[in-house]
XYZ file of C-alpha atoms in Angstrom:
165
model
C 42.556 -182.735 -73.307
C 42.284 -180.163 -76.066
C 39.200 -178.276 -77.165
C 39.158 -180.430 -80.286
C 38.353 -183.413 -78.059
C 35.019 -181.781 -77.244
C 34.192 -179.913 -80.466
C 34.672 -181.425 -83.910
C 34.747 -178.662 -86.515
C 34.460 -181.220 -89.305
C 31.166 -182.283 -87.730
C 29.471 -179.155 -89.086
C 30.371 -180.162 -92.641
C 29.097 -183.683 -91.971
C 25.826 -182.204 -90.701
C 25.348 -180.113 -93.828
C 26.136 -183.034 -96.149
C 23.842 -185.450 -94.304
C 20.609 -184.144 -95.879
C 18.872 -184.844 -92.591
C 16.273 -182.147 -91.987
C 16.425 -182.556 -88.204
C 20.096 -181.519 -88.269
C 19.214 -178.476 -90.357
C 16.478 -177.726 -87.851
C 18.953 -177.952 -84.994
C 21.306 -175.459 -86.635
C 18.443 -173.068 -87.355
C 17.393 -173.533 -83.722
C 20.876 -172.585 -82.537
C 20.640 -169.457 -84.676
C 17.246 -168.755 -83.099
C 18.828 -168.792 -79.628
C 20.956 -165.751 -80.370
C 18.377 -164.029 -82.550
C 15.683 -164.479 -79.918
C 17.827 -162.885 -77.234
C 18.943 -160.000 -79.452
C 15.504 -159.207 -80.868
C 13.886 -159.622 -77.468
C 16.185 -156.996 -76.002
C 15.705 -154.732 -79.024
C 11.923 -154.860 -78.647
C 11.912 -154.043 -74.935
C 12.038 -150.360 -75.745
C 8.681 -150.134 -77.511
C 5.966 -148.155 -75.791
C 3.421 -150.479 -77.377
C 2.388 -153.898 -75.998
C 5.141 -155.386 -78.181
C 7.551 -155.198 -75.234
C 5.671 -158.179 -73.732
C 6.573 -160.216 -76.812
C 10.153 -158.991 -76.379
C 10.155 -160.403 -72.849
C 8.720 -163.670 -74.166
C 11.492 -163.807 -76.801
C 14.115 -163.327 -74.087
C 12.569 -166.189 -72.078
C 12.460 -168.393 -75.192
C 16.210 -167.998 -75.702
C 17.503 -170.043 -72.715
C 14.754 -172.617 -73.220
C 15.883 -173.041 -76.832
C 19.489 -173.316 -75.648
C 18.585 -176.185 -73.329
C 16.538 -177.908 -76.035
C 19.037 -177.582 -78.886
C 22.338 -177.917 -76.994
C 21.918 -181.048 -74.861
C 25.227 -180.866 -72.989
C 23.959 -177.713 -71.245
C 21.648 -179.993 -69.259
C 24.756 -181.557 -67.708
C 26.460 -178.250 -66.925
C 23.720 -176.326 -65.146
C 21.576 -177.316 -62.196
C 18.133 -177.715 -63.674
C 14.984 -179.114 -62.053
C 14.184 -182.693 -62.995
C 10.765 -181.659 -64.294
C 12.380 -179.357 -66.874
C 14.879 -182.047 -67.862
C 12.086 -184.581 -68.396
C 10.152 -182.016 -70.476
C 13.191 -181.358 -72.656
C 13.857 -185.085 -73.073
C 10.307 -185.509 -74.371
C 11.265 -183.196 -77.234
C 13.748 -185.701 -78.656
C 11.558 -186.649 -81.609
C 10.957 -184.794 -84.835
C 7.196 -184.407 -84.267
C 7.614 -183.044 -80.747
C 10.245 -180.545 -81.900
C 7.944 -179.455 -84.729
C 5.142 -178.908 -82.211
C 7.484 -177.031 -79.853
C 8.617 -174.681 -82.603
C 5.052 -174.275 -83.866
C 3.996 -172.971 -80.446
C 6.967 -170.583 -80.404
C 6.176 -169.442 -83.946
C 2.522 -168.753 -83.143
C 3.537 -166.675 -80.130
C 5.861 -164.544 -82.224
C 3.382 -164.272 -85.124
C 0.888 -162.894 -82.602
C 3.275 -160.006 -81.971
C 2.281 -158.700 -85.404
C -1.214 -158.006 -84.095
C 0.256 -155.187 -82.013
C 2.864 -153.814 -84.362
C 5.157 -155.023 -87.152
C 8.613 -155.278 -85.587
C 11.833 -157.213 -85.991
C 10.207 -160.120 -84.138
C 8.836 -161.030 -87.566
C 12.286 -162.444 -88.432
C 12.124 -164.671 -85.362
C 8.617 -165.854 -86.270
C 9.806 -166.713 -89.784
C 12.798 -168.704 -88.492
C 10.604 -170.591 -86.036
C 8.240 -171.421 -88.902
C 11.122 -172.649 -91.075
C 12.186 -174.818 -88.149
C 8.684 -176.283 -87.938
C 8.970 -177.277 -91.594
C 12.431 -178.786 -91.056
C 11.392 -181.011 -88.159
C 7.984 -181.880 -89.647
C 9.640 -182.635 -92.984
C 12.117 -184.946 -91.278
C 9.244 -186.740 -89.559
C 7.209 -187.053 -92.768
C 10.214 -188.350 -94.715
C 10.902 -190.873 -91.948
C 14.330 -189.468 -91.144
C 15.627 -190.301 -87.697
C 16.078 -187.563 -85.131
C 19.790 -186.759 -84.889
C 21.923 -184.470 -82.765
C 24.737 -182.492 -84.343
C 28.144 -184.059 -84.912
C 29.940 -180.928 -83.708
C 29.755 -181.648 -79.984
C 31.704 -184.804 -79.264
C 30.366 -187.136 -76.635
C 33.166 -187.813 -74.182
C 32.459 -190.457 -71.560
C 33.811 -190.035 -68.037
C 35.735 -193.300 -68.280
C 37.624 -191.930 -71.314
C 38.581 -188.691 -69.560
C 41.857 -188.556 -67.599
C 41.564 -188.121 -63.827
C 43.025 -184.584 -63.942
C 40.359 -183.487 -66.404
C 37.627 -185.010 -64.240
C 38.869 -183.072 -61.220
C 39.066 -179.842 -63.268
C 35.499 -180.392 -64.415
C 34.317 -180.803 -60.838
C 36.088 -177.641 -59.693
């Protein structure tokens, strides 16, 4: 099986043309994963209390990865309680609430000092508007078309064994 069996590059173009705000929110969320990790590390070196918000940003990054990239739940060993929490976030309103909490946390970092975490707070806020807008417009919650869903029955036996090893 080739990599194209698991990742459809044309799916990104389909996502952008779909005009579904939850898909836009998912792509902004994926951007937030990397930005959260990078800005969290960058803000660890402040002598001010801001380094606590840097640590929080670093912790937010893997949580966002599990929320926005669902196949990671199948790859890593994760407690069932965390999986059930993440599965509860599979609606537009719950994602909007999740990102609102993250945004408030990062906006609070401005009370200590204006840092690059402002960019993260802004992206979280944009994500709140994407998911809330999708819910208000009655758009269904969708996952991205980039990651193909491959069922075990469709996978050759050699690939199943490789996946286990």
